[in-house]
GROMACS .gro file of C-alpha atoms in nm:
model
  425
    1UNK     CA    1   1.675   0.128   1.859
    2UNK     CA    2   1.808  -0.137   2.095
    3UNK     CA    3   1.650  -0.462   2.206
    4UNK     CA    4   1.405  -0.685   2.018
    5UNK     CA    5   1.219  -0.387   1.862
    6UNK     CA    6   1.510  -0.288   1.637
    7UNK     CA    7   1.380  -0.463   1.319
    8UNK     CA    8   1.063  -0.252   1.303
    9UNK     CA    9   1.270   0.062   1.368
   10UNK     CA   10   1.505  -0.039   1.088
   11UNK     CA   11   1.205  -0.086   0.856
   12UNK     CA   12   1.022   0.240   0.925
   13UNK     CA   13   1.294   0.487   1.018
   14UNK     CA   14   1.556   0.335   0.791
   15UNK     CA   15   1.326   0.302   0.491
   16UNK     CA   16   1.505   0.569   0.279
   17UNK     CA   17   1.824   0.364   0.305
   18UNK     CA   18   1.645   0.045   0.197
   19UNK     CA   19   1.496   0.236  -0.098
   20UNK     CA   20   1.834   0.372  -0.208
   21UNK     CA   21   1.988   0.025  -0.183
   22UNK     CA   22   1.715  -0.114  -0.410
   23UNK     CA   23   1.527  -0.318  -0.150
   24UNK     CA   24   1.245  -0.071  -0.087
   25UNK     CA   25   0.926  -0.266  -0.021
   26UNK     CA   26   1.124  -0.590  -0.023
   27UNK     CA   27   1.299  -0.482   0.297
   28UNK     CA   28   1.017  -0.634   0.502
   29UNK     CA   29   1.119  -0.976   0.365
   30UNK     CA   30   1.477  -0.921   0.481
   31UNK     CA   31   1.372  -0.798   0.825
   32UNK     CA   32   1.118  -1.078   0.868
   33UNK     CA   33   1.415  -1.305   0.940
   34UNK     CA   34   1.524  -1.133   1.266
   35UNK     CA   35   1.155  -1.083   1.350
   36UNK     CA   36   1.103  -1.459   1.320
   37UNK     CA   37   1.404  -1.521   1.546
   38UNK     CA   38   1.254  -1.294   1.813
   39UNK     CA   39   0.924  -1.483   1.785
   40UNK     CA   40   1.089  -1.822   1.806
   41UNK     CA   41   1.265  -1.730   2.129
   42UNK     CA   42   0.945  -1.630   2.308
   43UNK     CA   43   0.715  -1.924   2.240
   44UNK     CA   44   0.424  -1.977   2.293
   45UNK     CA   45   0.324  -1.712   2.039
   46UNK     CA   46   0.014  -1.496   2.086
   47UNK     CA   47  -0.213  -1.476   1.783
   48UNK     CA   48  -0.479  -1.210   1.714
   49UNK     CA   49  -0.842  -1.297   1.662
   50UNK     CA   50  -0.929  -1.336   1.296
   51UNK     CA   51  -0.574  -1.417   1.192
   52UNK     CA   52  -0.681  -1.760   1.071
   53UNK     CA   53  -0.826  -1.581   0.767
   54UNK     CA   54  -0.478  -1.455   0.677
   55UNK     CA   55  -0.337  -1.807   0.719
   56UNK     CA   56  -0.605  -1.937   0.482
   57UNK     CA   57  -0.518  -1.659   0.236
   58UNK     CA   58  -0.154  -1.766   0.242
   59UNK     CA   59  -0.246  -2.135   0.210
   60UNK     CA   60  -0.470  -2.055  -0.086
   61UNK     CA   61  -0.189  -1.868  -0.257
   62UNK     CA   62   0.031  -2.176  -0.214
   63UNK     CA   63  -0.227  -2.390  -0.394
   64UNK     CA   64  -0.270  -2.131  -0.672
   65UNK     CA   65   0.085  -2.212  -0.790
   66UNK     CA   66  -0.069  -2.518  -0.959
   67UNK     CA   67  -0.225  -2.282  -1.217
   68UNK     CA   68   0.085  -2.081  -1.308
   69UNK     CA   69   0.126  -2.256  -1.643
   70UNK     CA   70  -0.242  -2.226  -1.740
   71UNK     CA   71  -0.385  -1.949  -1.959
   72UNK     CA   72  -0.745  -1.826  -1.928
   73UNK     CA   73  -0.928  -1.735  -2.251
   74UNK     CA   74  -0.854  -1.396  -2.414
   75UNK     CA   75  -0.513  -1.367  -2.249
   76UNK     CA   76  -0.163  -1.438  -2.373
   77UNK     CA   77   0.192  -1.484  -2.253
   78UNK     CA   78   0.444  -1.763  -2.222
   79UNK     CA   79   0.503  -1.953  -1.899
   80UNK     CA   80   0.850  -1.826  -1.808
   81UNK     CA   81   1.080  -1.730  -1.523
   82UNK     CA   82   0.921  -1.386  -1.491
   83UNK     CA   83   0.585  -1.533  -1.398
   84UNK     CA   84   0.744  -1.759  -1.138
   85UNK     CA   85   0.952  -1.473  -0.993
   86UNK     CA   86   0.643  -1.256  -0.955
   87UNK     CA   87   0.463  -1.538  -0.777
   88UNK     CA   88   0.754  -1.606  -0.541
   89UNK     CA   89   0.796  -1.238  -0.451
   90UNK     CA   90   0.427  -1.204  -0.367
   91UNK     CA   91   0.431  -1.526  -0.165
   92UNK     CA   92   0.738  -1.410   0.030
   93UNK     CA   93   0.569  -1.077   0.102
   94UNK     CA   94   0.248  -1.239   0.230
   95UNK     CA   95   0.454  -1.468   0.456
   96UNK     CA   96   0.678  -1.182   0.578
   97UNK     CA   97   0.374  -0.973   0.668
   98UNK     CA   98   0.231  -1.263   0.868
   99UNK     CA   99   0.556  -1.282   1.065
  100UNK     CA  100   0.563  -0.904   1.112
  101UNK     CA  101   0.214  -0.888   1.265
  102UNK     CA  102   0.286  -1.172   1.508
  103UNK     CA  103   0.620  -1.011   1.594
  104UNK     CA  104   0.463  -0.673   1.672
  105UNK     CA  105   0.182  -0.829   1.874
  106UNK     CA  106   0.421  -1.033   2.087
  107UNK     CA  107   0.647  -0.742   2.183
  108UNK     CA  108   0.561  -0.600   2.523
  109UNK     CA  109   0.465  -0.239   2.580
  110UNK     CA  110   0.798  -0.190   2.754
  111UNK     CA  111   0.991  -0.330   2.457
  112UNK     CA  112   0.791  -0.127   2.203
  113UNK     CA  113   0.552   0.138   2.341
  114UNK     CA  114   0.248   0.203   2.125
  115UNK     CA  115   0.328   0.572   2.094
  116UNK     CA  116   0.682   0.495   1.980
  117UNK     CA  117   0.550   0.272   1.701
  118UNK     CA  118   0.299   0.542   1.601
  119UNK     CA  119   0.571   0.805   1.591
  120UNK     CA  120   0.794   0.581   1.381
  121UNK     CA  121   0.512   0.573   1.127
  122UNK     CA  122   0.510   0.953   1.157
  123UNK     CA  123   0.879   0.961   1.069
  124UNK     CA  124   0.802   0.758   0.757
  125UNK     CA  125   0.534   1.017   0.673
  126UNK     CA  126   0.803   1.287   0.682
  127UNK     CA  127   1.012   1.070   0.449
  128UNK     CA  128   0.713   1.024   0.219
  129UNK     CA  129   0.645   1.398   0.197
  130UNK     CA  130   1.014   1.459   0.121
  131UNK     CA  131   0.999   1.194  -0.151
  132UNK     CA  132   0.683   1.353  -0.291
  133UNK     CA  133   0.850   1.694  -0.311
  134UNK     CA  134   1.146   1.528  -0.481
  135UNK     CA  135   0.909   1.388  -0.742
  136UNK     CA  136   0.746   1.728  -0.798
  137UNK     CA  137   1.064   1.936  -0.832
  138UNK     CA  138   1.311   1.674  -0.962
  139UNK     CA  139   1.088   1.428  -1.149
  140UNK     CA  140   1.365   1.289  -1.369
  141UNK     CA  141   1.579   1.176  -1.080
  142UNK     CA  142   1.655   0.803  -1.092
  143UNK     CA  143   1.957   0.584  -1.040
  144UNK     CA  144   2.075   0.225  -1.054
  145UNK     CA  145   2.061   0.069  -0.710
  146UNK     CA  146   2.323  -0.171  -0.571
  147UNK     CA  147   2.068  -0.455  -0.577
  148UNK     CA  148   1.999  -0.384  -0.944
  149UNK     CA  149   2.371  -0.396  -1.018
  150UNK     CA  150   2.425  -0.741  -0.870
  151UNK     CA  151   2.113  -0.913  -1.000
  152UNK     CA  152   2.138  -1.098  -1.332
  153UNK     CA  153   1.965  -0.926  -1.622
  154UNK     CA  154   1.698  -1.193  -1.666
  155UNK     CA  155   1.573  -1.102  -1.317
  156UNK     CA  156   1.634  -0.725  -1.299
  157UNK     CA  157   1.481  -0.666  -1.645
  158UNK     CA  158   1.148  -0.814  -1.536
  159UNK     CA  159   0.898  -0.525  -1.530
  160UNK     CA  160   0.759  -0.611  -1.187
  161UNK     CA  161   1.105  -0.654  -1.033
  162UNK     CA  162   1.234  -0.339  -1.204
  163UNK     CA  163   0.972  -0.125  -1.032
  164UNK     CA  164   1.079  -0.266  -0.697
  165UNK     CA  165   1.458  -0.230  -0.726
  166UNK     CA  166   1.509   0.078  -0.948
  167UNK     CA  167   1.468   0.401  -0.743
  168UNK     CA  168   1.284   0.679  -0.928
  169UNK     CA  169   1.147   1.010  -0.801
  170UNK     CA  170   0.834   1.021  -1.016
  171UNK     CA  171   0.627   0.832  -1.268
  172UNK     CA  172   0.561   1.035  -1.584
  173UNK     CA  173   0.216   0.975  -1.735
  174UNK     CA  174  -0.023   1.155  -1.970
  175UNK     CA  175  -0.300   1.177  -1.712
  176UNK     CA  176  -0.388   1.537  -1.810
  177UNK     CA  177  -0.348   1.479  -2.183
  178UNK     CA  178   0.020   1.574  -2.170
  179UNK     CA  179   0.324   1.425  -1.994
  180UNK     CA  180   0.323   1.514  -1.624
  181UNK     CA  181   0.519   1.366  -1.332
  182UNK     CA  182   0.342   1.192  -1.046
  183UNK     CA  183   0.548   1.151  -0.724
  184UNK     CA  184   0.639   0.797  -0.624
  185UNK     CA  185   0.960   0.820  -0.415
  186UNK     CA  186   1.040   0.638  -0.194
  187UNK     CA  187   0.791   0.374  -0.305
  188UNK     CA  188   0.743   0.155  -0.610
  189UNK     CA  189   0.452   0.323  -0.792
  190UNK     CA  190   0.272   0.656  -0.793
  191UNK     CA  191  -0.045   0.486  -0.668
  192UNK     CA  192   0.154   0.324  -0.386
  193UNK     CA  193   0.273   0.672  -0.286
  194UNK     CA  194  -0.088   0.793  -0.279
  195UNK     CA  195  -0.211   0.505  -0.064
  196UNK     CA  196   0.084   0.526   0.174
  197UNK     CA  197   0.078   0.901   0.230
  198UNK     CA  198  -0.287   0.889   0.338
  199UNK     CA  199  -0.230   0.604   0.587
  200UNK     CA  200   0.088   0.762   0.724
  201UNK     CA  201  -0.082   1.102   0.757
  202UNK     CA  202  -0.336   0.944   0.993
  203UNK     CA  203  -0.065   0.807   1.221
  204UNK     CA  204   0.138   1.129   1.191
  205UNK     CA  205  -0.158   1.327   1.322
  206UNK     CA  206  -0.204   1.084   1.614
  207UNK     CA  207   0.164   1.083   1.712
  208UNK     CA  208   0.256   1.445   1.647
  209UNK     CA  209  -0.071   1.630   1.710
  210UNK     CA  210  -0.294   1.426   1.944
  211UNK     CA  211  -0.003   1.311   2.162
  212UNK     CA  212   0.232   1.597   2.079
  213UNK     CA  213   0.342   1.905   2.270
  214UNK     CA  214   0.349   2.258   2.135
  215UNK     CA  215   0.660   2.206   1.924
  216UNK     CA  216   0.534   1.884   1.765
  217UNK     CA  217   0.196   2.039   1.690
  218UNK     CA  218   0.360   2.332   1.512
  219UNK     CA  219   0.565   2.091   1.302
  220UNK     CA  220   0.252   1.888   1.229
  221UNK     CA  221   0.065   2.192   1.095
  222UNK     CA  222   0.357   2.306   0.879
  223UNK     CA  223   0.434   1.962   0.737
  224UNK     CA  224   0.068   1.883   0.663
  225UNK     CA  225   0.042   2.209   0.469
  226UNK     CA  226   0.359   2.126   0.272
  227UNK     CA  227   0.228   1.775   0.204
  228UNK     CA  228  -0.063   1.928   0.009
  229UNK     CA  229   0.179   2.008  -0.276
  230UNK     CA  230   0.276   1.650  -0.369
  231UNK     CA  231  -0.072   1.524  -0.276
  232UNK     CA  232  -0.225   1.749  -0.542
  233UNK     CA  233   0.052   1.690  -0.797
  234UNK     CA  234   0.007   1.314  -0.754
  235UNK     CA  235  -0.316   1.355  -0.957
  236UNK     CA  236  -0.442   1.070  -0.745
  237UNK     CA  237  -0.821   1.073  -0.726
  238UNK     CA  238  -0.827   0.767  -0.499
  239UNK     CA  239  -0.605   0.951  -0.251
  240UNK     CA  240  -0.825   1.259  -0.261
  241UNK     CA  241  -1.139   1.052  -0.201
  242UNK     CA  242  -0.964   0.867   0.082
  243UNK     CA  243  -0.871   1.192   0.257
  244UNK     CA  244  -1.227   1.319   0.219
  245UNK     CA  245  -1.363   0.996   0.367
  246UNK     CA  246  -1.113   1.020   0.654
  247UNK     CA  247  -1.233   1.370   0.740
  248UNK     CA  248  -1.598   1.265   0.729
  249UNK     CA  249  -1.525   0.959   0.944
  250UNK     CA  250  -1.358   1.168   1.214
  251UNK     CA  251  -1.636   1.427   1.219
  252UNK     CA  252  -1.893   1.150   1.266
  253UNK     CA  253  -1.702   0.950   1.529
  254UNK     CA  254  -1.575   1.227   1.758
  255UNK     CA  255  -1.794   1.469   1.946
  256UNK     CA  256  -1.805   1.793   2.140
  257UNK     CA  257  -1.537   2.055   2.086
  258UNK     CA  258  -1.324   1.818   1.882
  259UNK     CA  259  -1.597   1.790   1.620
  260UNK     CA  260  -1.638   2.166   1.604
  261UNK     CA  261  -1.261   2.211   1.572
  262UNK     CA  262  -1.249   1.954   1.291
  263UNK     CA  263  -1.532   2.124   1.103
  264UNK     CA  264  -1.366   2.464   1.138
  265UNK     CA  265  -1.033   2.323   1.024
  266UNK     CA  266  -1.196   2.155   0.723
  267UNK     CA  267  -1.367   2.479   0.618
  268UNK     CA  268  -1.047   2.683   0.658
  269UNK     CA  269  -0.839   2.426   0.469
  270UNK     CA  270  -1.096   2.412   0.186
  271UNK     CA  271  -1.099   2.790   0.149
  272UNK     CA  272  -0.719   2.810   0.155
  273UNK     CA  273  -0.693   2.540  -0.106
  274UNK     CA  274  -0.960   2.695  -0.331
  275UNK     CA  275  -0.764   3.021  -0.335
  276UNK     CA  276  -0.431   2.850  -0.405
  277UNK     CA  277  -0.281   2.765  -0.749
  278UNK     CA  278  -0.325   2.395  -0.667
  279UNK     CA  279  -0.702   2.415  -0.718
  280UNK     CA  280  -0.668   2.452  -1.097
  281UNK     CA  281  -0.460   2.134  -1.116
  282UNK     CA  282  -0.733   1.938  -0.938
  283UNK     CA  283  -0.986   2.079  -1.183
  284UNK     CA  284  -0.775   1.963  -1.478
  285UNK     CA  285  -0.752   1.614  -1.332
  286UNK     CA  286  -1.127   1.587  -1.282
  287UNK     CA  287  -1.179   1.705  -1.641
  288UNK     CA  288  -0.956   1.423  -1.771
  289UNK     CA  289  -1.104   1.094  -1.647
  290UNK     CA  290  -0.964   0.891  -1.939
  291UNK     CA  291  -0.824   0.625  -1.705
  292UNK     CA  292  -1.183   0.522  -1.626
  293UNK     CA  293  -1.207   0.343  -1.962
  294UNK     CA  294  -0.878   0.161  -1.903
  295UNK     CA  295  -0.986   0.050  -1.557
  296UNK     CA  296  -1.328  -0.065  -1.679
  297UNK     CA  297  -1.171  -0.279  -1.951
  298UNK     CA  298  -0.909  -0.433  -1.719
  299UNK     CA  299  -1.156  -0.507  -1.440
  300UNK     CA  300  -1.407  -0.673  -1.674
  301UNK     CA  301  -1.130  -0.877  -1.839
  302UNK     CA  302  -1.001  -0.981  -1.495
  303UNK     CA  303  -1.341  -1.101  -1.376
  304UNK     CA  304  -1.403  -1.283  -1.704
  305UNK     CA  305  -1.068  -1.465  -1.683
  306UNK     CA  306  -1.115  -1.552  -1.315
  307UNK     CA  307  -1.444  -1.729  -1.382
  308UNK     CA  308  -1.240  -2.007  -1.545
  309UNK     CA  309  -1.056  -2.072  -1.214
  310UNK     CA  310  -1.282  -1.918  -0.948
  311UNK     CA  311  -1.152  -2.114  -0.647
  312UNK     CA  312  -0.772  -2.086  -0.663
  313UNK     CA  313  -0.710  -1.832  -0.943
  314UNK     CA  314  -0.398  -1.842  -1.161
  315UNK     CA  315  -0.117  -1.768  -0.915
  316UNK     CA  316  -0.002  -1.456  -1.100
  317UNK     CA  317  -0.134  -1.193  -1.339
  318UNK     CA  318  -0.190  -1.247  -1.711
  319UNK     CA  319  -0.190  -1.003  -2.005
  320UNK     CA  320  -0.521  -0.917  -2.166
  321UNK     CA  321  -0.568  -0.939  -2.541
  322UNK     CA  322  -0.575  -0.583  -2.671
  323UNK     CA  323  -0.697  -0.293  -2.459
  324UNK     CA  324  -0.998  -0.066  -2.421
  325UNK     CA  325  -0.946   0.083  -2.769
  326UNK     CA  326  -0.860  -0.213  -2.987
  327UNK     CA  327  -0.837  -0.592  -3.004
  328UNK     CA  328  -0.476  -0.560  -3.127
  329UNK     CA  329  -0.227  -0.689  -2.874
  330UNK     CA  330   0.077  -0.477  -2.795
  331UNK     CA  331   0.214  -0.158  -2.947
  332UNK     CA  332   0.295  -0.152  -3.317
  333UNK     CA  333   0.430   0.108  -3.561
  334UNK     CA  334   0.079   0.186  -3.677
  335UNK     CA  335  -0.090   0.158  -3.337
  336UNK     CA  336   0.108   0.336  -3.068
  337UNK     CA  337  -0.196   0.344  -2.840
  338UNK     CA  338  -0.239  -0.031  -2.835
  339UNK     CA  339  -0.130  -0.211  -2.521
  340UNK     CA  340  -0.161  -0.519  -2.308
  341UNK     CA  341  -0.267  -0.426  -1.954
  342UNK     CA  342  -0.188  -0.692  -1.692
  343UNK     CA  343  -0.502  -0.827  -1.531
  344UNK     CA  344  -0.543  -0.730  -1.167
  345UNK     CA  345  -0.333  -0.415  -1.203
  346UNK     CA  346  -0.610  -0.174  -1.099
  347UNK     CA  347  -0.665  -0.272  -0.738
  348UNK     CA  348  -0.586  -0.534  -0.474
  349UNK     CA  349  -0.934  -0.685  -0.505
  350UNK     CA  350  -0.886  -0.753  -0.876
  351UNK     CA  351  -0.530  -0.877  -0.819
  352UNK     CA  352  -0.658  -1.129  -0.565
  353UNK     CA  353  -0.938  -1.240  -0.797
  354UNK     CA  354  -0.695  -1.326  -1.080
  355UNK     CA  355  -0.420  -1.468  -0.858
  356UNK     CA  356  -0.628  -1.647  -0.592
  357UNK     CA  357  -0.981  -1.659  -0.729
  358UNK     CA  358  -1.295  -1.524  -0.569
  359UNK     CA  359  -1.226  -1.726  -0.253
  360UNK     CA  360  -0.895  -1.546  -0.193
  361UNK     CA  361  -1.062  -1.209  -0.248
  362UNK     CA  362  -1.337  -1.300  -0.001
  363UNK     CA  363  -1.082  -1.399   0.265
  364UNK     CA  364  -0.899  -1.068   0.225
  365UNK     CA  365  -1.221  -0.866   0.261
  366UNK     CA  366  -1.336  -1.076   0.558
  367UNK     CA  367  -1.005  -1.023   0.737
  368UNK     CA  368  -1.029  -0.642   0.732
  369UNK     CA  369  -1.407  -0.634   0.785
  370UNK     CA  370  -1.357  -0.848   1.094
  371UNK     CA  371  -1.096  -0.605   1.224
  372UNK     CA  372  -1.340  -0.315   1.182
  373UNK     CA  373  -1.620  -0.504   1.360
  374UNK     CA  374  -1.405  -0.610   1.657
  375UNK     CA  375  -1.232  -0.278   1.714
  376UNK     CA  376  -1.515  -0.034   1.633
  377UNK     CA  377  -1.596   0.021   2.004
  378UNK     CA  378  -1.235   0.135   2.070
  379UNK     CA  379  -1.266   0.514   2.075
  380UNK     CA  380  -0.910   0.586   2.183
  381UNK     CA  381  -0.701   0.785   1.932
  382UNK     CA  382  -0.517   0.469   1.822
  383UNK     CA  383  -0.843   0.276   1.802
  384UNK     CA  384  -1.014   0.544   1.591
  385UNK     CA  385  -0.710   0.577   1.363
  386UNK     CA  386  -0.666   0.201   1.321
  387UNK     CA  387  -1.031   0.144   1.228
  388UNK     CA  388  -1.008   0.433   0.981
  389UNK     CA  389  -0.710   0.265   0.811
  390UNK     CA  390  -0.905  -0.062   0.790
  391UNK     CA  391  -1.190   0.127   0.619
  392UNK     CA  392  -0.945   0.286   0.374
  393UNK     CA  393  -0.808  -0.062   0.296
  394UNK     CA  394  -1.154  -0.166   0.177
  395UNK     CA  395  -1.187   0.154  -0.028
  396UNK     CA  396  -0.842   0.136  -0.183
  397UNK     CA  397  -0.871  -0.232  -0.280
  398UNK     CA  398  -1.086  -0.119  -0.576
  399UNK     CA  399  -0.821   0.120  -0.713
  400UNK     CA  400  -0.479   0.039  -0.557
  401UNK     CA  401  -0.268  -0.275  -0.548
  402UNK     CA  402  -0.183  -0.355  -0.186
  403UNK     CA  403   0.153  -0.504  -0.274
  404UNK     CA  404   0.416  -0.404  -0.203
  405UNK     CA  405   0.447  -0.129   0.061
  406UNK     CA  406   0.078  -0.039   0.117
  407UNK     CA  407  -0.002  -0.382   0.257
  408UNK     CA  408   0.289  -0.351   0.501
  409UNK     CA  409   0.135  -0.031   0.641
  410UNK     CA  410  -0.212  -0.187   0.650
  411UNK     CA  411  -0.084  -0.478   0.858
  412UNK     CA  412   0.118  -0.256   1.092
  413UNK     CA  413  -0.204  -0.061   1.152
  414UNK     CA  414  -0.382  -0.391   1.221
  415UNK     CA  415  -0.109  -0.481   1.472
  416UNK     CA  416  -0.155  -0.145   1.647
  417UNK     CA  417  -0.526  -0.220   1.686
  418UNK     CA  418  -0.450  -0.566   1.821
  419UNK     CA  419  -0.192  -0.436   2.069
  420UNK     CA  420  -0.436  -0.166   2.180
  421UNK     CA  421  -0.711  -0.416   2.261
  422UNK     CA  422  -0.497  -0.695   2.406
  423UNK     CA  423  -0.718  -0.954   2.232
  424UNK     CA  424  -0.579  -1.296   2.146
  425UNK     CA  425  -0.729  -1.591   1.965
   0.00000   0.00000   0.00000
């Protein structure tokens, strides 16, 4: 793509290259630099309504650095470079996303047509489905990225950094009681793949079905059917609930023949799925809800720790003493099931509570609630899709971390809503 819109094209269409290089979700930080240059050259800068909440969120995260060396009760861990690196990466991501939204909102329709941006998200959906299939059929695929090669070991060996820079096709977990792969390529975690595929599916349908000709619609049907394979094998209950909510939302918000067509499609898809081999895998997942205990322990420990710094949080996560089975900390020879789950690892809401306190979490919720309230009357395809994504953000914050790549897609969806309405602060 030529002209000032090339950075967003490089991010969305070129994402597989960024992933292979080891940048992945960090690519938005790199591309925020040329985005900022474009913004600087076209001052004064337009700002969307409600964006002051995001500025406050970023300011609050700056202040939370004061608590990086502190330890709440019933947690452990030394104040070291890893904690500081994690904080700096998150701060850079929040700042880069701020720049990205302003950049997208200040591009003209001629420079970046709405439909072109939507279809670029659709291209990333195709990439995501391909990565999901890679994780299903070649789950052991992984390799050392160029970024990983050049970074010093004390940085690349950090668990948080390692997930970001080391490309893997799948995450192997004992979700069903035995080791099974969950697709994650080309993203950083299996849960990130689940969140992203649902958001990208929404924009894929808008760009390739609603605004597509006969050829695009045929591709949309075929690719959506293929996407069901990695979606089921992801064993991702949050994703499944999100897709169900998306279908219900559309049936409620559209009318006439479109509603009838959606209902008929939903019934046909349900019957086809029930008769397919994938149905048994879903049944196994629902019969093995063992992660509920882990989540309950981590969430309660997160809230308990955050009450000791409710305004600004602790800047980064902390490790809980023990886990849901035992008070022993860490794995030992006699206790292989013992662990030390990081607080805030079970959803963006809980991550914000431990890193930025209850105030930071409230700002995050208010930002997306405000977007829903302002854009609810917009019944255009982009308006309906954008509001749906904002609703999914509030659902997923209980079960998915927004950082790294999911939050990028959430904010691009927010920018699409803003561009569609033409509102400015």
